[in-house]
Short mmCIF file of C-alpha atoms and ligand atoms in Angstrom, two decimals:
data_model
loop_
_atom_site.label_atom_id
_atom_site.label_comp_id
_atom_site.label_asym_id
_atom_site.label_seq_id
_atom_site.Cartn_x
_atom_site.Cartn_y
_atom_site.Cartn_z
CA MET A 1 -75.51 38.81 -36.68
CA CYS A 2 -76.83 41.91 -34.84
CA GLY A 3 -79.75 44.01 -35.98
CA VAL A 4 -79.41 47.66 -36.96
CA PHE A 5 -82.16 50.19 -37.54
CA SER A 6 -82.21 53.92 -38.17
CA VAL A 7 -84.83 56.49 -39.05
CA TYR A 8 -84.94 60.09 -40.25
CA LEU A 9 -88.38 61.69 -39.78
CA PRO A 10 -89.72 65.13 -40.74
CA LYS A 11 -88.66 67.68 -38.11
CA SER A 12 -92.24 68.05 -36.85
CA CYS A 13 -92.19 64.41 -35.66
CA GLN A 14 -90.18 63.71 -32.52
CA ASP A 15 -90.95 59.97 -32.37
CA ALA A 16 -87.78 58.56 -33.96
CA ALA A 17 -86.81 56.61 -30.82
CA LYS A 18 -90.26 55.02 -30.49
CA MET A 19 -90.20 54.00 -34.14
CA THR A 20 -86.70 52.57 -33.65
CA TYR A 21 -87.97 50.60 -30.64
CA PHE A 22 -90.58 48.90 -32.86
CA GLY A 23 -87.99 48.34 -35.59
CA LEU A 24 -85.65 46.67 -33.10
CA TYR A 25 -88.48 44.40 -31.97
CA ALA A 26 -88.64 43.05 -35.55
CA LEU A 27 -84.86 42.48 -35.45
CA GLN A 28 -84.69 40.80 -32.04
CA HIS A 29 -83.85 37.44 -33.66
CA ARG A 30 -80.54 38.91 -34.90
CA GLY A 31 -79.19 39.59 -31.41
CA GLN A 32 -80.39 39.09 -27.87
CA GLU A 33 -77.53 40.15 -25.63
CA SER A 34 -78.08 43.91 -25.50
CA ALA A 35 -80.18 46.64 -27.09
CA GLY A 36 -79.78 50.38 -27.49
CA ILE A 37 -81.10 53.51 -29.15
CA ALA A 38 -79.47 56.91 -29.76
CA SER A 39 -81.64 59.85 -30.83
CA SER A 40 -81.11 63.49 -31.70
CA ASN A 41 -83.22 66.62 -31.53
CA GLU A 42 -80.64 68.36 -33.77
CA GLU A 43 -78.85 69.79 -30.74
CA ASN A 44 -77.93 66.82 -28.55
CA ILE A 45 -77.53 63.10 -29.06
CA MET A 46 -78.92 60.99 -26.22
CA VAL A 47 -78.30 57.25 -25.88
CA TYR A 48 -79.97 54.57 -23.76
CA LYS A 49 -78.64 51.00 -23.86
CA ASP A 50 -78.38 47.98 -21.61
CA LEU A 51 -77.92 44.22 -21.56
CA GLY A 52 -81.07 42.24 -22.39
CA LEU A 53 -83.88 41.97 -24.91
CA VAL A 54 -85.50 45.07 -26.43
CA SER A 55 -88.55 44.55 -24.21
CA GLN A 56 -86.34 44.31 -21.10
CA VAL A 57 -84.17 47.32 -21.88
CA PHE A 58 -86.84 49.87 -22.83
CA ASN A 59 -90.02 51.17 -21.22
CA GLU A 60 -92.17 54.30 -21.59
CA ALA A 61 -89.86 56.33 -19.35
CA SER A 62 -86.61 55.41 -21.11
CA LEU A 63 -88.15 56.04 -24.54
CA ALA A 64 -89.48 59.41 -23.33
CA SER A 65 -85.89 60.36 -22.47
CA LEU A 66 -84.96 60.00 -26.15
CA PRO A 67 -86.66 62.86 -28.05
CA GLY A 68 -85.85 63.79 -31.62
CA HIS A 69 -86.62 63.17 -35.27
CA LEU A 70 -83.59 61.01 -36.04
CA ALA A 71 -82.33 57.86 -34.32
CA VAL A 72 -80.17 54.76 -34.68
CA GLY A 73 -80.69 51.48 -32.81
CA HIS A 74 -79.05 48.10 -32.31
CA THR A 75 -79.66 44.57 -31.03
CA ARG A 76 -76.40 42.77 -30.23
CA TYR A 77 -75.05 39.29 -30.82
CA SER A 78 -71.37 39.34 -29.90
CA THR A 79 -68.63 38.28 -32.33
CA THR A 80 -65.75 40.64 -31.45
CA GLY A 81 -65.83 41.62 -27.76
CA SER A 82 -67.58 39.77 -24.94
CA PRO A 83 -71.28 40.34 -24.17
CA LYS A 84 -70.62 42.91 -21.41
CA TRP A 85 -72.38 46.20 -20.74
CA GLN A 86 -69.55 48.38 -22.12
CA ASN A 87 -69.92 46.64 -25.49
CA ALA A 88 -73.61 47.47 -25.97
CA GLN A 89 -74.37 49.70 -28.95
CA PRO A 90 -74.92 52.35 -30.36
CA ILE A 91 -71.42 53.57 -29.53
CA LEU A 92 -70.87 57.26 -28.89
CA GLY A 93 -67.84 59.29 -29.95
CA ASN A 94 -66.96 62.94 -29.36
CA THR A 95 -65.71 64.97 -32.29
CA ALA A 96 -64.57 68.58 -32.56
CA PHE A 97 -68.03 69.36 -33.98
CA GLY A 98 -70.30 67.38 -31.66
CA VAL A 99 -71.12 63.74 -31.10
CA ILE A 100 -71.63 60.72 -33.33
CA ALA A 101 -73.46 57.46 -32.53
CA LEU A 102 -72.78 54.27 -34.47
CA ALA A 103 -74.28 50.75 -34.69
CA HIS A 104 -72.74 47.80 -36.56
CA ASN A 105 -73.88 44.45 -37.91
CA GLY A 106 -70.97 42.31 -39.06
CA ASN A 107 -67.43 41.54 -38.03
CA LEU A 108 -64.14 43.05 -39.19
CA VAL A 109 -61.17 40.83 -40.03
CA ASN A 110 -58.46 43.51 -39.76
CA SER A 111 -59.04 44.81 -36.22
CA VAL A 112 -55.36 44.45 -35.32
CA GLU A 113 -54.31 46.60 -38.31
CA LEU A 114 -57.01 49.17 -37.52
CA ASN A 115 -55.88 49.33 -33.91
CA GLN A 116 -52.33 49.97 -35.15
CA ILE A 117 -53.58 52.76 -37.44
CA LEU A 118 -55.29 54.34 -34.42
CA LEU A 119 -52.10 54.10 -32.35
CA ASP A 120 -49.96 55.51 -35.17
CA ARG A 121 -52.31 58.42 -35.78
CA TYR A 122 -53.30 59.34 -32.24
CA GLY A 123 -50.63 57.86 -29.94
CA ASP A 124 -51.23 55.36 -27.16
CA VAL A 125 -54.12 57.27 -25.68
CA GLN A 126 -57.07 55.43 -27.16
CA THR A 127 -60.09 57.54 -27.92
CA GLY A 128 -63.74 57.38 -26.88
CA GLU A 129 -65.32 54.16 -25.66
CA LEU A 130 -62.13 52.14 -26.33
CA ALA A 131 -60.65 53.98 -23.34
CA ASN A 132 -63.67 52.98 -21.24
CA GLY A 133 -63.30 49.24 -21.74
CA ASN A 134 -65.19 48.75 -24.99
CA THR A 135 -63.51 45.82 -26.79
CA THR A 136 -65.46 45.70 -30.04
CA ASP A 137 -64.42 46.27 -33.63
CA THR A 138 -67.31 48.77 -33.67
CA ALA A 139 -65.45 50.95 -31.14
CA LEU A 140 -62.44 50.91 -33.50
CA ILE A 141 -64.60 52.20 -36.37
CA THR A 142 -66.06 54.92 -34.13
CA ALA A 143 -62.59 55.90 -32.86
CA LEU A 144 -61.23 56.15 -36.41
CA LEU A 145 -64.13 58.41 -37.43
CA THR A 146 -63.96 60.62 -34.33
CA GLY A 147 -60.14 60.71 -34.33
CA ASN A 148 -60.23 62.04 -37.86
CA LEU A 149 -62.82 64.67 -36.92
CA LEU A 150 -60.84 65.71 -33.83
CA LYS A 151 -57.78 66.19 -36.00
CA ALA A 152 -59.90 68.30 -38.35
CA ALA A 153 -60.33 70.82 -35.53
CA LEU A 154 -56.67 71.71 -36.02
CA GLY A 155 -57.62 73.51 -39.20
CA LYS A 156 -58.82 70.97 -41.75
CA ASP A 157 -62.29 71.44 -43.17
CA GLN A 158 -63.84 68.03 -42.58
CA SER A 159 -67.40 66.70 -42.44
CA LEU A 160 -68.62 63.33 -41.17
CA LEU A 161 -69.45 62.45 -44.79
CA SER A 162 -65.94 63.13 -46.09
CA THR A 163 -64.41 61.45 -43.02
CA ALA A 164 -66.50 58.33 -43.57
CA LEU A 165 -65.43 58.21 -47.22
CA GLU A 166 -61.83 58.28 -46.00
CA ILE A 167 -62.23 55.68 -43.18
CA LEU A 168 -64.61 53.11 -44.72
CA PRO A 169 -62.09 51.85 -47.33
CA LEU A 170 -59.75 50.92 -44.44
CA LEU A 171 -62.26 48.41 -43.03
CA LYS A 172 -62.07 44.75 -44.10
CA GLY A 173 -64.76 42.17 -43.46
CA ALA A 174 -68.49 42.45 -42.87
CA PHE A 175 -70.05 45.77 -41.96
CA SER A 176 -73.58 47.02 -42.35
CA LEU A 177 -73.42 50.30 -40.44
CA VAL A 178 -75.94 52.95 -39.40
CA PHE A 179 -74.61 56.08 -37.73
CA MET A 180 -75.59 59.67 -37.05
CA ASP A 181 -74.46 63.07 -35.98
CA GLU A 182 -76.87 65.64 -34.55
CA LYS A 183 -78.44 66.43 -37.93
CA GLN A 184 -78.12 63.51 -40.35
CA ILE A 185 -78.18 59.75 -40.47
CA TYR A 186 -75.79 57.60 -42.51
CA ALA A 187 -75.73 54.00 -43.69
CA ALA A 188 -72.85 52.04 -45.22
CA ARG A 189 -72.30 48.48 -46.38
CA ASP A 190 -69.08 46.57 -47.06
CA PRO A 191 -68.08 46.02 -50.73
CA GLN A 192 -69.11 42.34 -50.53
CA GLY A 193 -72.56 43.13 -49.09
CA LEU A 194 -72.02 40.24 -46.67
CA ARG A 195 -74.86 41.28 -44.34
CA PRO A 196 -78.17 42.70 -45.57
CA LEU A 197 -79.13 46.39 -45.27
CA VAL A 198 -82.29 47.85 -46.79
CA ILE A 199 -83.83 51.31 -47.18
CA GLY A 200 -87.53 52.12 -46.78
CA GLU A 201 -89.64 55.22 -47.37
CA LEU A 202 -92.35 56.48 -45.03
CA ALA A 203 -95.64 57.76 -46.49
CA GLU A 204 -95.62 60.76 -44.16
CA GLY A 205 -92.04 61.63 -45.23
CA GLY A 206 -88.68 60.40 -44.03
CA HIS A 207 -86.62 57.25 -44.49
CA VAL A 208 -85.74 54.11 -42.59
CA VAL A 209 -82.65 51.88 -42.90
CA ALA A 210 -82.76 48.38 -41.40
CA SER A 211 -81.07 44.98 -41.43
CA GLU A 212 -84.19 43.29 -42.80
CA ASN A 213 -87.37 44.39 -44.55
CA ALA A 214 -89.54 42.99 -41.71
CA ALA A 215 -88.41 46.02 -39.69
CA LEU A 216 -89.61 48.30 -42.50
CA ASP A 217 -92.99 46.56 -42.57
CA ILE A 218 -93.52 46.93 -38.83
CA VAL A 219 -93.12 50.74 -38.96
CA GLY A 220 -95.19 51.10 -42.18
CA ALA A 221 -92.25 51.91 -44.46
CA THR A 222 -92.20 50.81 -48.10
CA PHE A 223 -89.13 48.97 -49.36
CA LEU A 224 -87.16 51.27 -51.65
CA ARG A 225 -83.92 49.40 -52.31
CA GLU A 226 -80.86 47.83 -50.69
CA VAL A 227 -77.90 49.90 -49.57
CA GLU A 228 -75.55 48.74 -52.34
CA PRO A 229 -72.29 46.97 -51.45
CA GLY A 230 -69.59 49.67 -51.22
CA GLU A 231 -72.17 52.49 -50.90
CA LEU A 232 -72.43 55.23 -48.26
CA ILE A 233 -75.83 56.93 -47.91
CA MET A 234 -76.49 60.18 -46.08
CA ILE A 235 -80.10 61.08 -45.22
CA ASP A 236 -81.38 64.56 -44.40
CA ASP A 237 -84.43 66.74 -45.14
CA ASP A 238 -83.70 66.56 -48.86
CA GLY A 239 -83.78 62.75 -48.87
CA LEU A 240 -81.07 60.25 -49.82
CA HIS A 241 -77.56 61.25 -50.94
CA SER A 242 -75.48 58.39 -52.28
CA SER A 243 -71.66 58.15 -52.44
CA ARG A 244 -69.45 55.21 -53.27
CA PHE A 245 -66.37 54.33 -51.19
CA ALA A 246 -65.49 51.04 -52.95
CA GLU A 247 -66.36 49.07 -56.05
CA PRO A 248 -68.92 46.32 -55.29
CA LYS A 249 -67.72 42.69 -55.24
CA ARG A 250 -71.02 41.12 -54.24
CA SER A 251 -70.67 38.09 -51.97
CA GLY A 252 -73.77 37.97 -49.76
CA CYS A 253 -73.92 35.49 -46.87
CA VAL A 254 -75.77 32.33 -47.96
CA PHE A 255 -76.46 31.51 -44.29
CA GLU A 256 -78.93 34.42 -44.20
CA TYR A 257 -81.17 32.29 -46.48
CA VAL A 258 -80.54 29.10 -44.49
CA TYR A 259 -81.03 30.34 -40.94
CA LEU A 260 -80.19 33.90 -39.98
CA ALA A 261 -82.83 36.10 -41.58
CA ARG A 262 -86.51 36.06 -40.71
CA PRO A 263 -88.59 33.91 -43.09
CA ASP A 264 -90.48 37.04 -44.18
CA ALA A 265 -87.24 38.72 -45.32
CA GLN A 266 -86.51 39.35 -49.00
CA ILE A 267 -82.81 39.15 -49.83
CA PHE A 268 -81.61 40.24 -53.25
CA GLY A 269 -85.17 39.82 -54.54
CA ARG A 270 -85.64 36.28 -53.18
CA ALA A 271 -88.19 35.57 -50.44
CA VAL A 272 -86.30 33.72 -47.68
CA HIS A 273 -89.33 31.53 -46.88
CA GLU A 274 -89.55 30.36 -50.51
CA ALA A 275 -85.81 29.63 -50.59
CA ARG A 276 -86.13 27.50 -47.43
CA VAL A 277 -89.13 25.55 -48.79
CA GLU A 278 -87.15 24.84 -51.98
CA MET A 279 -84.17 23.67 -49.87
CA GLY A 280 -86.53 21.17 -48.18
CA ARG A 281 -87.89 19.95 -51.53
CA ALA A 282 -84.37 19.43 -52.90
CA LEU A 283 -83.38 17.62 -49.69
CA ALA A 284 -86.28 15.18 -50.13
CA ARG A 285 -85.09 14.44 -53.67
CA GLU A 286 -81.49 13.95 -52.52
CA PHE A 287 -82.22 11.93 -49.37
CA PRO A 288 -85.66 10.30 -49.65
CA CYS A 289 -86.95 8.45 -46.61
CA ASP A 290 -89.56 5.83 -45.78
CA ALA A 291 -91.29 7.46 -42.80
CA ASP A 292 -94.71 8.23 -41.27
CA ILE A 293 -94.43 11.97 -40.59
CA VAL A 294 -92.12 14.92 -41.27
CA ILE A 295 -91.56 17.19 -38.27
CA PRO A 296 -89.59 20.45 -38.18
CA VAL A 297 -87.20 21.68 -35.54
CA PRO A 298 -89.14 24.88 -34.91
CA GLU A 299 -89.05 27.50 -36.10
CA SER A 300 -86.16 27.94 -38.50
CA GLY A 301 -86.51 24.32 -39.73
CA THR A 302 -90.23 24.70 -40.49
CA PRO A 303 -90.20 25.99 -44.11
CA ALA A 304 -87.69 23.27 -45.17
CA ALA A 305 -89.83 20.61 -43.42
CA VAL A 306 -92.88 21.88 -45.34
CA GLY A 307 -90.89 21.55 -48.57
CA PHE A 308 -89.67 18.05 -47.63
CA ALA A 309 -93.22 16.90 -46.80
CA LYS A 310 -94.65 18.29 -50.05
CA GLU A 311 -91.97 16.74 -52.22
CA SER A 312 -92.04 13.34 -50.50
CA ASP A 313 -95.81 13.12 -49.93
CA ILE A 314 -95.25 12.30 -46.28
CA PRO A 315 -97.63 14.14 -43.89
CA PHE A 316 -96.24 17.22 -42.13
CA ALA A 317 -96.81 17.39 -38.35
CA GLN A 318 -95.74 19.52 -35.42
CA GLY A 319 -93.93 17.00 -33.20
CA LEU A 320 -92.12 19.49 -31.00
CA THR A 321 -93.55 22.33 -28.97
CA LYS A 322 -91.43 25.39 -28.68
CA ASN A 323 -91.33 27.69 -25.72
CA SER A 324 -91.38 31.03 -27.55
CA TYR A 325 -90.10 32.89 -24.52
CA VAL A 326 -86.66 31.26 -24.81
CA GLY A 327 -84.20 32.88 -27.21
CA ARG A 328 -82.48 31.20 -30.14
CA THR A 329 -80.11 28.68 -28.56
CA PHE A 330 -77.55 29.00 -31.36
CA ILE A 331 -76.89 32.61 -30.44
CA GLN A 332 -76.48 32.31 -26.70
CA PRO A 333 -72.92 33.25 -25.80
CA THR A 334 -71.56 30.12 -24.07
CA ASP A 335 -71.87 26.35 -24.59
CA ALA A 336 -73.27 25.83 -21.10
CA LEU A 337 -76.04 28.36 -21.74
CA ARG A 338 -76.77 26.84 -25.13
CA ARG A 339 -77.33 23.39 -23.59
CA VAL A 340 -79.71 24.76 -20.97
CA GLY A 341 -81.48 26.72 -23.70
CA ILE A 342 -82.17 23.62 -25.81
CA ARG A 343 -83.96 21.78 -23.01
CA LEU A 344 -85.90 24.88 -22.10
CA LYS A 345 -86.90 25.51 -25.66
CA LEU A 346 -88.13 22.24 -27.17
CA ASN A 347 -90.41 19.56 -25.82
CA PRO A 348 -91.66 16.51 -27.79
CA LEU A 349 -95.41 16.03 -28.36
CA LYS A 350 -95.70 12.38 -27.33
CA SER A 351 -99.20 11.92 -28.78
CA VAL A 352 -97.87 12.84 -32.23
CA ILE A 353 -94.59 10.94 -32.29
CA THR A 354 -95.04 7.77 -30.22
CA GLY A 355 -94.59 4.66 -32.38
CA LYS A 356 -93.89 6.75 -35.52
CA ARG A 357 -90.98 6.78 -37.96
CA LEU A 358 -89.96 10.44 -38.03
CA VAL A 359 -88.14 12.62 -40.52
CA VAL A 360 -86.79 15.52 -38.45
CA VAL A 361 -85.81 18.54 -40.55
CA ASP A 362 -83.43 21.20 -39.25
CA ASP A 363 -81.77 24.06 -41.10
CA SER A 364 -78.12 23.46 -40.19
CA ILE A 365 -75.70 21.67 -37.89
CA VAL A 366 -72.98 23.83 -36.38
CA ARG A 367 -71.92 22.43 -33.01
CA GLY A 368 -74.43 19.57 -33.05
CA ASN A 369 -75.67 20.23 -29.50
CA THR A 370 -79.31 20.74 -30.48
CA GLN A 371 -79.61 17.71 -32.74
CA LYS A 372 -77.91 15.29 -30.33
CA ALA A 373 -80.18 16.28 -27.44
CA LEU A 374 -83.17 16.23 -29.74
CA VAL A 375 -82.72 12.73 -31.18
CA GLN A 376 -82.34 11.43 -27.64
CA MET A 377 -85.48 13.28 -26.47
CA LEU A 378 -87.53 11.98 -29.43
CA LYS A 379 -86.46 8.37 -28.85
CA ASP A 380 -87.09 8.65 -25.12
CA SER A 381 -90.56 9.94 -25.99
CA GLY A 382 -91.44 6.84 -28.04
CA ALA A 383 -90.35 7.61 -31.63
CA LYS A 384 -89.77 4.33 -33.52
CA GLU A 385 -87.15 5.76 -35.89
CA VAL A 386 -85.54 9.19 -36.17
CA HIS A 387 -84.19 10.23 -39.59
CA VAL A 388 -82.41 13.59 -39.49
CA ARG A 389 -82.39 15.79 -42.61
CA ILE A 390 -80.44 19.05 -42.74
CA SER A 391 -81.33 21.73 -45.32
CA SER A 392 -77.74 22.92 -45.77
CA PRO A 393 -74.36 21.20 -46.30
CA PRO A 394 -72.04 20.36 -43.37
CA VAL A 395 -70.47 23.50 -41.83
CA ASN A 396 -66.76 22.74 -42.11
CA PHE A 397 -65.09 26.12 -41.71
CA PRO A 398 -65.36 29.01 -39.24
CA CYS A 399 -67.18 32.22 -40.11
CA TYR A 400 -65.20 35.42 -39.52
CA PHE A 401 -67.93 37.72 -40.81
CA GLY A 402 -70.36 37.95 -37.92
CA ILE A 403 -71.38 34.47 -36.79
CA ASP A 404 -69.95 33.24 -33.51
CA PHE A 405 -68.57 29.90 -34.62
CA ALA A 406 -65.03 31.03 -35.10
CA LYS A 407 -63.14 28.03 -33.70
CA PRO A 408 -62.73 25.06 -36.10
CA ASP A 409 -62.87 22.55 -33.23
CA GLU A 410 -66.36 23.81 -32.32
CA LEU A 411 -67.73 22.56 -35.66
CA ILE A 412 -68.91 18.97 -35.46
CA ALA A 413 -68.59 18.45 -39.24
CA ASN A 414 -64.99 19.63 -39.12
CA ASN A 415 -64.15 16.78 -36.76
CA LEU A 416 -66.45 13.92 -37.78
CA SER A 417 -67.65 12.25 -40.99
CA VAL A 418 -71.39 12.24 -41.77
CA GLU A 419 -71.63 8.63 -40.61
CA ALA A 420 -69.77 9.45 -37.37
CA ILE A 421 -72.14 12.38 -36.75
CA ARG A 422 -75.16 10.11 -37.32
CA GLU A 423 -73.75 7.67 -34.83
CA ALA A 424 -72.99 10.41 -32.29
CA PHE A 425 -76.60 11.64 -32.55
CA GLY A 426 -78.03 8.11 -32.33
CA ALA A 427 -80.10 8.82 -35.47
CA ASP A 428 -81.31 6.09 -37.85
CA SER A 429 -80.13 8.07 -40.88
CA LEU A 430 -78.69 11.50 -41.63
CA GLY A 431 -78.63 13.53 -44.86
CA PHE A 432 -77.31 17.01 -45.69
CA LEU A 433 -78.45 19.14 -48.65
CA SER A 434 -75.74 19.50 -51.30
CA LEU A 435 -73.98 22.82 -51.91
CA GLU A 436 -75.39 22.97 -55.47
CA ASN A 437 -78.99 22.57 -54.34
CA MET A 438 -78.60 25.08 -51.50
CA ILE A 439 -77.26 27.66 -53.97
CA GLY A 440 -79.99 26.77 -56.47
CA ALA A 441 -82.69 27.52 -53.88
CA THR A 442 -81.44 31.11 -53.48
CA ASN A 443 -81.95 31.83 -57.23
CA ARG A 444 -78.50 33.42 -57.23
CA ASP A 445 -75.32 32.77 -59.08
CA ALA A 446 -72.74 31.13 -56.81
CA SER A 447 -70.27 33.91 -57.67
CA THR A 448 -72.50 36.46 -55.85
CA LEU A 449 -72.61 34.47 -52.59
CA CYS A 450 -70.27 33.90 -49.65
CA LEU A 451 -70.11 30.11 -49.14
CA ALA A 452 -66.99 30.13 -47.00
CA CYS A 453 -68.27 28.14 -44.01
CA PHE A 454 -69.07 25.31 -46.44
CA THR A 455 -66.14 25.64 -48.88
CA GLY A 456 -63.35 27.45 -47.01
CA ASN A 457 -63.10 30.06 -49.83
CA TYR A 458 -63.33 33.39 -47.98
CA PRO A 459 -64.39 36.38 -50.11
CA VAL A 460 -62.15 38.73 -48.06
CA LYS A 461 -58.52 37.82 -47.48
CA PHE A 462 -57.10 38.33 -43.99
CA SER A 463 -53.91 37.76 -42.06
CA THR A 464 -53.55 34.22 -40.78
CA THR A 465 -51.28 35.47 -37.99
CA ASN A 466 -54.09 37.63 -36.59
CA ILE A 467 -57.06 35.30 -37.00
CA PRO A 468 -60.12 37.29 -35.91
CA THR A 469 -61.34 35.84 -32.62
CA LYS A 470 -64.02 37.00 -30.24
CA HIS A 471 -61.66 38.23 -27.53
CA LEU A 472 -59.03 39.75 -29.82
CA LEU A 473 -59.53 43.24 -28.45
CA GLU A 474 -60.01 42.36 -24.79
CA ARG A 475 -57.48 44.16 -22.64
CA GLY A 476 -53.95 42.80 -22.97
CA THR A 477 -54.54 40.39 -25.85
CA LEU A 478 -53.33 42.58 -28.73
S1 LIG B 1 -68.72 32.19 -43.76
FE1 LIG B 1 -70.81 31.31 -43.86
S2 LIG B 1 -71.99 32.34 -42.22
FE2 LIG B 1 -70.09 33.53 -42.59
S3 LIG B 1 -70.68 35.11 -44.07
FE3 LIG B 1 -69.86 33.41 -45.27
S4 LIG B 1 -71.68 32.14 -45.74
FE4 LIG B 1 -72.26 33.55 -44.10
#
């Protein structure tokens, strides 16, 4: 997860940070632990970042301290490195020529190797924010870029563009990056295109790069195209300049369609909302149910519940109220916080559900915390029967590409059969969408998708002796 946003405006417009602030608002669902913006007036890069939501981190005064016509921004959901202040992004690095600021959505699977490359090239004195307690794979990328540019001061003619073309092929795993020096912005995407990254054009001139097209819409930018897998883009006054650092091997994350992306996102030409409705329709065909109403687990389960209701001719109803001021429970950083979050977030509407046979549609089951608490709450509130339907297959394998469910024993489907899960939830029945129908709903060929958390076939190979874990780079663990 994580949301990234960057903008290059005409020099006469100094509002890049304010535009980034609005863009980050549209990407808040991708990360809620910290937020940050770096901006440049062509002479200096300033950064402001802190723990918390975009609305908690920024105000008029902090945005006013970020002048300039180019900026990069970030909302964080931690996968490598704990959710501490030092790990907030964008990350700054000093080079022989100035400063760079970098923001990352994704997760690398060769951090140990990259750390060794850094040590081999620059000795044991770690550079930049790594030396100040930053424990993210993002700090490794920044240190590799800045280390190369510091070395260039010894006589090599090196630009950030040529340095990036040299460093990016070393990275393995998921990375949708936006970064900047004082004068240009850059965007790069891993060869698999695991996480989304799109480019928009502003009517008044300038370009925007963002994790999802909703962030383009909010700032009035028109969708131009994706950053291609394996592509590096540089943006300046003359527009876009494209280079390639690797051949594309497209393998986009299917979970973006299931849960991660906003429903108004378009991924690889497919509207995410439409894909989710189709998943619900297919689920109704696979696991029909004799029930009185279909209710969603709001909000990510809503489109699939609409599809289930349409296909099965069972009325759709809102049976749960959601407290919108509570973040997504799935992406809170600890189990204890997740459990508190669930009870804060959802409350049954007794007048709708009492005495009814319910079909409850959710998008996925990862740890199973939400669904277990939910079935209990619905029964306690008077539901006659609770039939759980999930619009994706069981998650059996960890994700190493940017979702924080890296330990196999955290995955309920990895430990229990479907029947045992149903029993653990106390549900009257339980059905998961098949892999084939989930893929079918995306309108994509299976060969262009990452399906690893369902199949165990990872599109990027990595060392099994250095399994990427969240705290891999915390002090003393390498
Ligand atoms: S393992 Fe699953 S969640 Fe991770 S990138 Fe692949 S499809 Fe997405």
